[in-house]
Coordinates of C-alpha atoms in Angstrom, one line a residue:
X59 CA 0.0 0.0 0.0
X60 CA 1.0 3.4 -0.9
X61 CA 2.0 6.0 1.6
X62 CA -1.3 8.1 2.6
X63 CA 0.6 11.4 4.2
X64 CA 3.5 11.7 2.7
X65 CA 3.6 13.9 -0.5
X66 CA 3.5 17.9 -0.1
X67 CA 0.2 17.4 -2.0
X68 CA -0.9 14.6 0.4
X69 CA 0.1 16.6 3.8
X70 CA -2.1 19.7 2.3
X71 CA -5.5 17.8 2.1
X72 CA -4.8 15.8 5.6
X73 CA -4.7 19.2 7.1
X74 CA -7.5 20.9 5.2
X75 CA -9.5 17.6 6.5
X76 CA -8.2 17.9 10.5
X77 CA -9.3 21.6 9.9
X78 CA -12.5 20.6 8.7
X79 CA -13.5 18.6 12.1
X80 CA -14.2 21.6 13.6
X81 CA -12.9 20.8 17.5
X82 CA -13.7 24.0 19.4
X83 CA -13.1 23.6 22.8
X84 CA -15.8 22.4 24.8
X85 CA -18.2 21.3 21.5
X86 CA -19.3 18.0 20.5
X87 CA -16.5 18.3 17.8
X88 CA -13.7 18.1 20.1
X89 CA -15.3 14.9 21.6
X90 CA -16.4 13.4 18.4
X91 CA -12.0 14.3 16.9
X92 CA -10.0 11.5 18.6
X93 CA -13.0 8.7 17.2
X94 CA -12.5 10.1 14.1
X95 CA -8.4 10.0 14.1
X96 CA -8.5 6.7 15.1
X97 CA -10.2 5.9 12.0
X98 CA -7.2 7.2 10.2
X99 CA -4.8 5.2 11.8
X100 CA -6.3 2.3 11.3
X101 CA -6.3 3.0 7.5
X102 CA -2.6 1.8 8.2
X103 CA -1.6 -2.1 7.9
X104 CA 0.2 -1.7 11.3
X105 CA -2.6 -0.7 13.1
X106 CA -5.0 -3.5 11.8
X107 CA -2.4 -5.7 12.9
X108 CA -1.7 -3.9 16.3
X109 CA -5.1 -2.6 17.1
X110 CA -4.3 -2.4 21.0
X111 CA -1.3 0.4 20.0
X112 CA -3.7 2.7 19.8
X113 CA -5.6 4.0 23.1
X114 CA -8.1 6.3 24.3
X115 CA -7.4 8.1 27.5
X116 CA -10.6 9.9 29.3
X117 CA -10.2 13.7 29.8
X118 CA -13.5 13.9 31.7
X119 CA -17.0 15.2 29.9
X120 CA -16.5 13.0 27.5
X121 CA -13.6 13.8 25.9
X122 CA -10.4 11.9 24.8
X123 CA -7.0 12.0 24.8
X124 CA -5.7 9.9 21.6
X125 CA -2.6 7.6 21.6
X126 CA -0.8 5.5 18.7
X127 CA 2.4 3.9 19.3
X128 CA 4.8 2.7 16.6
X129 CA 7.2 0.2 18.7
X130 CA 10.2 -0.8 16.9
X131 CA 12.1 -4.6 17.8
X132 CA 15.6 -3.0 17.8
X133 CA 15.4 -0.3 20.8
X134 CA 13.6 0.5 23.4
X135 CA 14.2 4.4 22.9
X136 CA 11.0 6.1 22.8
X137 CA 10.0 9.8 21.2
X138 CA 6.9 11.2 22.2
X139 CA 5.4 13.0 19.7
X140 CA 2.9 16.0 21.3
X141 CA 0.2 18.1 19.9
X142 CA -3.6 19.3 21.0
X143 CA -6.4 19.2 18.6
X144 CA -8.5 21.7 20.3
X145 CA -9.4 24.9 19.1
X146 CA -10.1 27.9 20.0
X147 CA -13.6 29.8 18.7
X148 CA -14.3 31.7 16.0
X149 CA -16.3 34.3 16.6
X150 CA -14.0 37.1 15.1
X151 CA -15.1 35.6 11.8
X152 CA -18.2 37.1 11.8
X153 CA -20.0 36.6 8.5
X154 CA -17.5 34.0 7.6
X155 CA -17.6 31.5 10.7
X156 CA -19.1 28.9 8.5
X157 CA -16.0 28.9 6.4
X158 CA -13.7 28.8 9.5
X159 CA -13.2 25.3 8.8
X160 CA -13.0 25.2 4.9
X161 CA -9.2 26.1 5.0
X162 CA -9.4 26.2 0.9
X163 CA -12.4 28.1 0.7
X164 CA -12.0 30.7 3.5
X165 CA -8.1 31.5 1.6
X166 CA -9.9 31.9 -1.6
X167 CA -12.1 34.2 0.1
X168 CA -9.5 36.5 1.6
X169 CA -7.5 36.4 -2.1
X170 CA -10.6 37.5 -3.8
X171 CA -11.9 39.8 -0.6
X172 CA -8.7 41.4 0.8
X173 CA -10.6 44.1 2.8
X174 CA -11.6 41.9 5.2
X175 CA -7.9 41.9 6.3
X176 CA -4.8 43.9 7.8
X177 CA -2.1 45.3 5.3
X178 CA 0.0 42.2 6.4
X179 CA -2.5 40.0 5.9
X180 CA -3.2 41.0 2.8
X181 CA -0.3 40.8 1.5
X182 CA 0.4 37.2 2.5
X183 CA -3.1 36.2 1.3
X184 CA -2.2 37.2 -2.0
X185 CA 0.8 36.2 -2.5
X186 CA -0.5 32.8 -2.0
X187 CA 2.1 31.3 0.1
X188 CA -0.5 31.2 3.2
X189 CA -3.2 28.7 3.8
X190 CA -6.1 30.5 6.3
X191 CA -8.6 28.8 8.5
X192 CA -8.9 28.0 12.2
X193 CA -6.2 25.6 13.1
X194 CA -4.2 25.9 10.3
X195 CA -1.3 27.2 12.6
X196 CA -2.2 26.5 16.4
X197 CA -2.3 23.6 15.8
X198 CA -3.6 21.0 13.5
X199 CA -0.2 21.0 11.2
X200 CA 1.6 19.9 13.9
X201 CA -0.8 16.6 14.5
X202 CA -0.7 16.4 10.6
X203 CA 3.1 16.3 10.8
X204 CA 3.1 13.9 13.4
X205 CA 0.8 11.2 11.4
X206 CA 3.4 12.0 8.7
X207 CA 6.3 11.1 11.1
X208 CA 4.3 7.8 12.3
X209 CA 3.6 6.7 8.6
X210 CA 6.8 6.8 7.5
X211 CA 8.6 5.2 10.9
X212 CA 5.8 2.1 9.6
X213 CA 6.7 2.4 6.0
X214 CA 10.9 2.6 6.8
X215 CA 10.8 0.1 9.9
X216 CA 13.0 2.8 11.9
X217 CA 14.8 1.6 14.7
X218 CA 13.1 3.7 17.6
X219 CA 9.5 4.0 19.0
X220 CA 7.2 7.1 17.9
X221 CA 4.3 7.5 20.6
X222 CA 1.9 9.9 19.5
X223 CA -0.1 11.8 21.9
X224 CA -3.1 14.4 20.8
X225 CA -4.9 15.9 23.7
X226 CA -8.0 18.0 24.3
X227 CA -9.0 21.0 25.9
X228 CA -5.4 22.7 25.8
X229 CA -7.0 25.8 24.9
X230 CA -9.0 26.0 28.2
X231 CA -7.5 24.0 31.8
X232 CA -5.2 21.0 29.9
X233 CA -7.8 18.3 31.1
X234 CA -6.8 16.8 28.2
X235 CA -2.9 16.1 28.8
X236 CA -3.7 15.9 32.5
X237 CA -5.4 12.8 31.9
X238 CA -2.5 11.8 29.1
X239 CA 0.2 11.7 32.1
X240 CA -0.8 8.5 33.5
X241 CA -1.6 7.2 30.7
X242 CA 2.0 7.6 28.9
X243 CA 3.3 6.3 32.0
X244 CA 1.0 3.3 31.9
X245 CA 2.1 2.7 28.2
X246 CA 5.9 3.1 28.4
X247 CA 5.7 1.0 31.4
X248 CA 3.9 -2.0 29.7
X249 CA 5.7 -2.0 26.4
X250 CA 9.2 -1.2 28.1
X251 CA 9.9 2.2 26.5
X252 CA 12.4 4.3 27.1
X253 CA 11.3 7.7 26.8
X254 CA 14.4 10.0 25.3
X255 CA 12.4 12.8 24.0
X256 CA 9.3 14.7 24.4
X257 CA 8.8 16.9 21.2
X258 CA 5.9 18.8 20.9
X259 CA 4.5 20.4 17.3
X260 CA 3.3 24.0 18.8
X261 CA 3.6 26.9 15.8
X262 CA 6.8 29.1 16.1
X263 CA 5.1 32.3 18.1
X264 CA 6.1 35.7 17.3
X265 CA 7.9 37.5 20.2
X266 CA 6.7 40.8 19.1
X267 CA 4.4 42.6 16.7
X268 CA 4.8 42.0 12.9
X269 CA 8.3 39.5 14.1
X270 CA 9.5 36.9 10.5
X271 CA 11.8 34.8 12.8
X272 CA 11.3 31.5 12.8
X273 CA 11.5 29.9 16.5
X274 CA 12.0 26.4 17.7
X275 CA 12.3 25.9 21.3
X276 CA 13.9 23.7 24.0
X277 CA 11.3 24.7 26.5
X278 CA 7.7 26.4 27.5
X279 CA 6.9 28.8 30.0
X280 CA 5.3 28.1 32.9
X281 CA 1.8 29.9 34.2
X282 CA 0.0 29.9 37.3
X283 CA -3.1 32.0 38.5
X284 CA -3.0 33.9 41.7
X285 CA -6.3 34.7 42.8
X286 CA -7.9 36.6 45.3
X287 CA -11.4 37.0 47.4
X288 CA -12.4 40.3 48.5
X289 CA -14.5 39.8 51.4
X290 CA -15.9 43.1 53.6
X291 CA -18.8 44.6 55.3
X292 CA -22.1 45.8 53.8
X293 CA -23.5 48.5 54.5
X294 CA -26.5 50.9 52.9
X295 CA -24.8 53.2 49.9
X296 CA -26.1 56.0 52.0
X297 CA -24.1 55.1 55.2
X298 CA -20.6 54.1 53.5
X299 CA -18.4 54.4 56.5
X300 CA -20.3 52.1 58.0
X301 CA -18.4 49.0 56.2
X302 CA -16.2 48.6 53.6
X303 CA -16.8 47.5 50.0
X304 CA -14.9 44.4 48.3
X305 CA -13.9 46.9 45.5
X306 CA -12.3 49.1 47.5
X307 CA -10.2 46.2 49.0
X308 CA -9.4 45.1 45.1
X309 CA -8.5 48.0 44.1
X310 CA -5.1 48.2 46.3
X311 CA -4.0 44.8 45.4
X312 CA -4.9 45.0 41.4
X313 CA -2.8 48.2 41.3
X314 CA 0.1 46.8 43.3
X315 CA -0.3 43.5 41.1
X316 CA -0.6 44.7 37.4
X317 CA 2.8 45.7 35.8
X318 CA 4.8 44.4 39.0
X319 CA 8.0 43.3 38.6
X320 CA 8.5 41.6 41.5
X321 CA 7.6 37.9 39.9
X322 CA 9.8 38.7 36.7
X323 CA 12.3 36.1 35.7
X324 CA 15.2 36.6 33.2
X325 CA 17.0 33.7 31.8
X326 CA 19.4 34.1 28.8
X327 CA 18.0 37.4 27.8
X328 CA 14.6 36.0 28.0
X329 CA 12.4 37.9 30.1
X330 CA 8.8 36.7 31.6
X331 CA 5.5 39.1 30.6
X332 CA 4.4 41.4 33.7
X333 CA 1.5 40.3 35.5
X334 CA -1.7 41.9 34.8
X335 CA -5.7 40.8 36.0
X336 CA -7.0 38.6 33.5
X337 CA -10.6 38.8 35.7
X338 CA -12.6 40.8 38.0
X339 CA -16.5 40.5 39.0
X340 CA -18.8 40.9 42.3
X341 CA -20.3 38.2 43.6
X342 CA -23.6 39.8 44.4
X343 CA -26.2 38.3 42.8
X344 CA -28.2 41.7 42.2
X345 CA -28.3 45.2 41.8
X346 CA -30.0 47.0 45.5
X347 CA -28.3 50.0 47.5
X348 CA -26.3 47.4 49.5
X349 CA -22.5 47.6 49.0
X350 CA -21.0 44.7 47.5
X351 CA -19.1 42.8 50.2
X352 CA -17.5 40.2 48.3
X353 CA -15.5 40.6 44.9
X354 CA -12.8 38.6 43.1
X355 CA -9.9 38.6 40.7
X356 CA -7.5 36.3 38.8
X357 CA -4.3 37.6 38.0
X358 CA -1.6 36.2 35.6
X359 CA 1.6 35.1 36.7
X360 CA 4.3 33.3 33.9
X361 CA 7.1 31.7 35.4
X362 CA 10.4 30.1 34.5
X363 CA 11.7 29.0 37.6
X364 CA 9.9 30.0 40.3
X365 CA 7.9 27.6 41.9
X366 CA 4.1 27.8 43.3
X367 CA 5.0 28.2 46.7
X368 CA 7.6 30.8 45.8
X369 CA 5.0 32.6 44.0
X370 CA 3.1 32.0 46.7
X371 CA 5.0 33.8 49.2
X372 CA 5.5 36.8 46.6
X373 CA 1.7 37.0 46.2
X374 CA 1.3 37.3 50.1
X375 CA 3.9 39.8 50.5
X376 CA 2.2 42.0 47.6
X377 CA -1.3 41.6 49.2
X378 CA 0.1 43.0 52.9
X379 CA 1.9 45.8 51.3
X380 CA -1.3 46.7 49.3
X381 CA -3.8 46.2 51.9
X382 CA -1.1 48.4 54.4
X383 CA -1.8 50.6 51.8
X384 CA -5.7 50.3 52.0
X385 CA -6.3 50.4 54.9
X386 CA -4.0 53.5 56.0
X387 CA -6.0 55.6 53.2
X388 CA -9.2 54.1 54.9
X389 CA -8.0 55.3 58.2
X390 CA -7.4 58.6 56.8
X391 CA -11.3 58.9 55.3
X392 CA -12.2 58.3 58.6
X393 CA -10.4 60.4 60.4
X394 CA -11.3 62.8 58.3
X395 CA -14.7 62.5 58.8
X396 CA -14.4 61.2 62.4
X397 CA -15.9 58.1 62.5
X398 CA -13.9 55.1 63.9
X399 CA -12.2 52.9 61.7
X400 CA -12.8 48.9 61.1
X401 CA -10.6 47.0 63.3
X402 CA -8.4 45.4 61.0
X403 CA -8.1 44.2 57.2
X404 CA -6.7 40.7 57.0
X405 CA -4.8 38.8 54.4
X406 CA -5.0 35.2 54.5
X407 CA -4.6 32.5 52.4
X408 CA -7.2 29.4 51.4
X409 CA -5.5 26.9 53.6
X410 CA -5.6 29.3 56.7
X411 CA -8.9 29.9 55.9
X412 CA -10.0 26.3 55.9
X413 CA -8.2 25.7 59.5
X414 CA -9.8 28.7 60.5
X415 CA -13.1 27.0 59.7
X416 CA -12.6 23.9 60.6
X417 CA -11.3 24.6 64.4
X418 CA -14.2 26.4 64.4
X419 CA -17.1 24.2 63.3
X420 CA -15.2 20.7 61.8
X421 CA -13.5 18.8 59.1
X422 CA -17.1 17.0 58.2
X423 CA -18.7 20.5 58.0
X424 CA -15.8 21.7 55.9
X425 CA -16.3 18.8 53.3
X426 CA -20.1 18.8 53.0
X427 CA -20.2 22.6 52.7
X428 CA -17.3 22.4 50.1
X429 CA -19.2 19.9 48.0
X430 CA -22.7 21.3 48.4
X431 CA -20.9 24.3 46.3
X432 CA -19.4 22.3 43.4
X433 CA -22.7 20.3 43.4
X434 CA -25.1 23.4 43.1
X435 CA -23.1 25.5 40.9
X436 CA -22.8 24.9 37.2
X437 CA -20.0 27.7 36.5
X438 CA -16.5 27.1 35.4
X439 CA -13.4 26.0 37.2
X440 CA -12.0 29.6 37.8
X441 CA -15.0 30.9 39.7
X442 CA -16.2 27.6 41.5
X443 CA -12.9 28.0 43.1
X444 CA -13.8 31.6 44.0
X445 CA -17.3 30.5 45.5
X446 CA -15.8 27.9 47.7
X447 CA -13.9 30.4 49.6
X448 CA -17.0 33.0 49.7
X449 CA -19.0 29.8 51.2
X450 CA -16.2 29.2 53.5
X451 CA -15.7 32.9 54.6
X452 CA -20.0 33.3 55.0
X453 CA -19.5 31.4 58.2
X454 CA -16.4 33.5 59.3
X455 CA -17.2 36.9 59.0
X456 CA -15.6 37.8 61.7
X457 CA -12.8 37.6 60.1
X458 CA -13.5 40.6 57.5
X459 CA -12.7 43.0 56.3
X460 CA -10.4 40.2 54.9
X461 CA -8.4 39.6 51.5
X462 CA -8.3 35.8 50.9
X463 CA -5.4 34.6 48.6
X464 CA -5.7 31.2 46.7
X465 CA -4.9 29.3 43.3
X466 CA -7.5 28.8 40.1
X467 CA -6.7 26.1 37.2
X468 CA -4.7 25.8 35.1
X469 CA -1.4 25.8 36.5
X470 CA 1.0 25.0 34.0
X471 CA 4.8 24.8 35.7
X472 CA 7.8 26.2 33.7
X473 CA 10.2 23.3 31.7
X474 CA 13.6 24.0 30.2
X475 CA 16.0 21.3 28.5
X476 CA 18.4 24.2 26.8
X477 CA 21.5 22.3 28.7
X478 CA 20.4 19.2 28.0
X479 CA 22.9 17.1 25.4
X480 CA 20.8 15.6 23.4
X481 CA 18.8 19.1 22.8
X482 CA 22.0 20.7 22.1
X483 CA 22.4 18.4 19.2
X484 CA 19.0 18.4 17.9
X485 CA 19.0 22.4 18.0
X486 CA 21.8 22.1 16.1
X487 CA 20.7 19.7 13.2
X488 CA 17.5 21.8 13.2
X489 CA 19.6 24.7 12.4
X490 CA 21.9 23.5 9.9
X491 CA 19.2 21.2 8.0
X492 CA 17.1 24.1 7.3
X493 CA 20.0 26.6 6.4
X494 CA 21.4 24.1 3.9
X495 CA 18.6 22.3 2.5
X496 CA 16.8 25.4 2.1
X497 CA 18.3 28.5 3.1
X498 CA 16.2 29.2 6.2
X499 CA 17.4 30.7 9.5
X500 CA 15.6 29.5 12.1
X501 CA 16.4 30.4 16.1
X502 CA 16.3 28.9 19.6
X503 CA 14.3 30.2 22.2
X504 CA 14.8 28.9 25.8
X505 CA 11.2 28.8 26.4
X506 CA 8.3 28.6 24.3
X507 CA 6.0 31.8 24.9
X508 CA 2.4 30.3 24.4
X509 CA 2.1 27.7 26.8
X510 CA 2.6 24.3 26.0
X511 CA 1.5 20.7 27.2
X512 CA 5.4 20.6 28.1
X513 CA 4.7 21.9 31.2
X514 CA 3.4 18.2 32.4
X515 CA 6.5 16.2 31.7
X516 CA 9.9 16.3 33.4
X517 CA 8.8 17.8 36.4
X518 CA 12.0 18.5 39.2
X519 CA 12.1 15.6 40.5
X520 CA 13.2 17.4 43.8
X521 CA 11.1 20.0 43.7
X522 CA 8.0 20.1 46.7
X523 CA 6.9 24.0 46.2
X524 CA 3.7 22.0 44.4
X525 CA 2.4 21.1 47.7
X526 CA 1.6 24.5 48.2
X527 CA -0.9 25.0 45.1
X528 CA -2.1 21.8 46.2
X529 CA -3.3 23.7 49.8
X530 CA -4.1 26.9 48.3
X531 CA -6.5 25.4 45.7
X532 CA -10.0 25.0 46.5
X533 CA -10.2 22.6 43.9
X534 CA -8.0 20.4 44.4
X535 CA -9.3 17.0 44.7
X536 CA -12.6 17.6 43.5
X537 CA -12.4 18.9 40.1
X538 CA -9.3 19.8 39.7
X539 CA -5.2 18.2 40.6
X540 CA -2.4 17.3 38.9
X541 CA 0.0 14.1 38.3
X542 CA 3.0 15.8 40.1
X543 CA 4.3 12.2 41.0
X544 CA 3.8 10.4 37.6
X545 CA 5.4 13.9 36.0
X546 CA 8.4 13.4 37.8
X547 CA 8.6 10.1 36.2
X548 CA 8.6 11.6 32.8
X549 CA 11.9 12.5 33.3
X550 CA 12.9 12.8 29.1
X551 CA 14.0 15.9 27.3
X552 CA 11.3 18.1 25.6
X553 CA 11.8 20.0 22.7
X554 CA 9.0 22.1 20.3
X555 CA 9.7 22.1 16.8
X556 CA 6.9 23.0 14.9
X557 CA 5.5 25.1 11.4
X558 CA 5.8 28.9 11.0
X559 CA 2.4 30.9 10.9
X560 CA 0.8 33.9 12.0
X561 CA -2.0 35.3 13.9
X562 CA -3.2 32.5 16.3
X563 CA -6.1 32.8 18.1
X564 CA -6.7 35.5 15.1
X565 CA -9.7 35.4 12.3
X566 CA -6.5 36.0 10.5
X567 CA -4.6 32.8 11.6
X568 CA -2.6 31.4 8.5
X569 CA 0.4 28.9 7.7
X570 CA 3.4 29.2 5.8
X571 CA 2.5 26.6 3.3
X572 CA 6.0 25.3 2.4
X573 CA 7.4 25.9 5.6
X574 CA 4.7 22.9 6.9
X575 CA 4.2 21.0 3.7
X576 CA 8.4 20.5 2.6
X577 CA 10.2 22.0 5.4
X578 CA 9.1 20.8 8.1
X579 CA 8.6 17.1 7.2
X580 CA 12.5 17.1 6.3
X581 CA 13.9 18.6 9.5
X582 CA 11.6 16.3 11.5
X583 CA 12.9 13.3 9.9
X584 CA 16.5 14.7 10.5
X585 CA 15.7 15.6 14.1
X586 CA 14.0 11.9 14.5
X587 CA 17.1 10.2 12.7
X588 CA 19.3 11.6 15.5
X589 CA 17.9 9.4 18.3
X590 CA 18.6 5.8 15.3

């Protein structure tokens, strides 16, 4: 049989049709994607012959993460191959939404209609080197490269196992890879593999506006997602002294917290984005002439080193020096207008709270209350987390005015192989295949700046600072945790080395056609052939 993925032509119309299962995140399609992959694969001889290679992993609500492994007799050394098959929506398209998914059609749309588009745009559409659609770049050419990879390993018989791994839901809280963990572990250990190399197919991503360069990268970023309750006293709007409002509390600590550099991280002249408030919103179910007593907000914290509990301990000393702040201007309005002050503002974090609670009432009490809130509220994992600590802190009010520090999902921790030997070397055939085969510069980064899957393998072994999200996040254990063990045991190398586009997460989102379609498949092979 003939190879199915193989010629430029051939890698073109596998992509338009991985495009064209629209997988939005959190639609039937994304469920509905790894059911219809597994048809492909087993459109190859080896998988009709080793139909238990290929397994399904559940990433809760229905969804799947996908798994096909090509073992070889000769070695036990193991790449895995990474990607997500998610998307994100696409309702910037407007009028064209329904052509989102029609990679060929929406391209000849923006050739023959280029004032739907940016000056840059434009000129890429037209010059016909781009192929547009939803996907295209972030990141269905990266799975489509990846089938490529597995098809040929079959076809050649090379001497080292390809595991391919394609996730949900990486566009929302990683459920997806979360669930994948275990079962790469469970795999490797059952079929004896020695994992070498974790290398993911993410899109290069610019660095700044309107940046050419072509990145690979021997790392991703890590992100984690400070969050804080705002919890004071109501009062009647026409007797404010008489409390204090949850936005006046969040206001301190969202000014000290936006833009600070006191979380930054540098590492080889790469520097870590400032954090800003990714979400704010009261609590209070309705509009009256009560003051709002409890607020919220999620800020965004990138990482390359730091750990949770360090960023932990940052995030409480912020919160004091804001609040310090607060409450001396408080003190001041009410000096002012001589009325005594509130006794104190607190800062706290989740697990303090939840002693507090349970010395006073009990652990049972704790528990019940706790799950009474998941089981009642149909809301997402951000403000669940949120509405467990306002539960908690309804039945210790004594304690406010009070600002209670805590985690949401995702956390995603930081991962860097730049020293590593073997990445040294395959940064280095990358390099040179595509400067002499085709007279491309492409350029290391340290870390990959979009957030990756990455951050779930070759977790520091040594490294405990986890156990602090894991007490700061109300979540954890119900809805939400992570493998920390079994990541620890996915001690390999991880690399990203994937097709150049632009605009992800864009109406504009395109790829560099033969980037993907004859660049890409070469240096792969190259990077692959390293590890024979």
């Amino acid at each position: 049989m003939g190879c199915l993925w193989k010629s430029e032509a051939q890698l073109e119309n596998l992509l338009e049709e991985l495009v064209s299962w629209n997988s939005v995140s959190g639609t039937q399609g994304e469920i509905d994607f790894p059911y219809k992959l597994k048809d492909k694969f087993q459109a190859l001889e080896y998988f009709k012959t080793h139909e238990d290679n290929i397994q399904l992993f559940d990433a809760g609500k229905d969804r799947k993460a996908f798994t096909a492994l090509y073992q070889s007799e000769a070695t036990s050394n193991t790449v895995v191959l990474l990607s997500h098959f998610d998307t994100v929506g696409v309702e910037e398209y407007g009028q064209l939404q329904d052509l989102a998914f029609q990679a060929d059609a929406l391209t000849a749309v923006f050739q023959n209609n280029p004032e739907y588009l940016t000056l840059v745009a434009k000129a890429d559409a037209l010059s016909g080197e781009y192929l547009f659609g939803r996907g295209t770049m972030d990141m269905k050419m990266g799975l489509t490269l990846h089938m490529h990879l597995m098809e040929q390993a079959i076809q050649e018989e090379w001497p080292v196992n390809l595991l391919l791994v394609t996730v949900p839901d990486e566009e929302v809280s990683s459920a997806g890879m979360l669930a994948a963990v275990p079962g790469v572990l469970e795999i490797s250990k059952a079929k004896h593999l020695n994992i070498k190399l974790f290398l993911n197919g993410e899109p290069s991503f610019t660095q700044e506006p309107l940046d050419e360069n072509h990145y690979i990268y021997s790392g991703s970023i890590g992100k984690i997602l400070p969050a804080a309750l705002f919890y004071g006293v109501p009062t009647h709007a026409g007797e404010p002294l008489n409390g204090v409002t949850a936005h006046f509390l969040s206001a301190y600590l969202t000014k000290h917290m936006e833009f600070t550099s006191r979380f930054s991280e540098t590492y080889d002249g790469e520097t870590t984005p400032l954090p800003i408030c990714l979400q704010a919103n009261d609590l209070k179910a309705h509009y009256d002439v009560q003051t709002s007593h409890h607020s919220y907000a999620l800020y965004n914290v990138v990482t390359l080193t730091q750990t949770a509990e360090d960023v932990m301990a940052t995030f409480r000393e912020i919160a004091e020096d804001a609040m310090h702040e607060c409450r001396t201007d408080y003190e001041a309005v009410c000096q002012h207008s001589n009325v005594p002050p509130l006794n104190c503002f607190r800062v706290l974090d989740y697990n303090e709270l939840l002693d507090y609670f349970i010395d006073k009432y009990s652990r049972e009490e704790a528990d019940a209350l706790i799950q009474k809130v998941i089981e009642a509220e149909d809301v997402d994992q951000r403000k669940l987390t949120l509405m467990i600590a306002d539960k908690l802190m309804e039945y210790c009010q004594e304690l406010a005015p009070a600002t209670v520090l805590m985690f949401a999902p995702p956390y995603m921790p930081a991962v860097n192989s730049s020293n590593d030997d073997l990445v040294q070397r395959l940064i280095a055939v990358t390099t040179e295949t595509m400067k002499d085969r085709f007279d491309y510069k492409v350029t290391n980064k340290h870390y990959f700046n979009g957030i990756s899957d990455l951050s779930y393998v070759n977790y520091n072994p040594d490294d405990e600072g986890w156990q602090s999200f894991k007490n700061n996040a109300p979540l954890w254990g119900e809805s939400y945790s992570i493998p920390f063990k079994e990541m620890q045991q996915l001690s390999a190398s991880v690399m990203n080395i994937g097709p150049f586009g632009k605009d992800a997460h864009k109406m504009t989102e395109r790829l560099h056609k033969k980037n993907a379609f004859v660049m890409m498949p070469e240096v792969l092979r190259t990077v692959i052939q390293q590890l024979f």
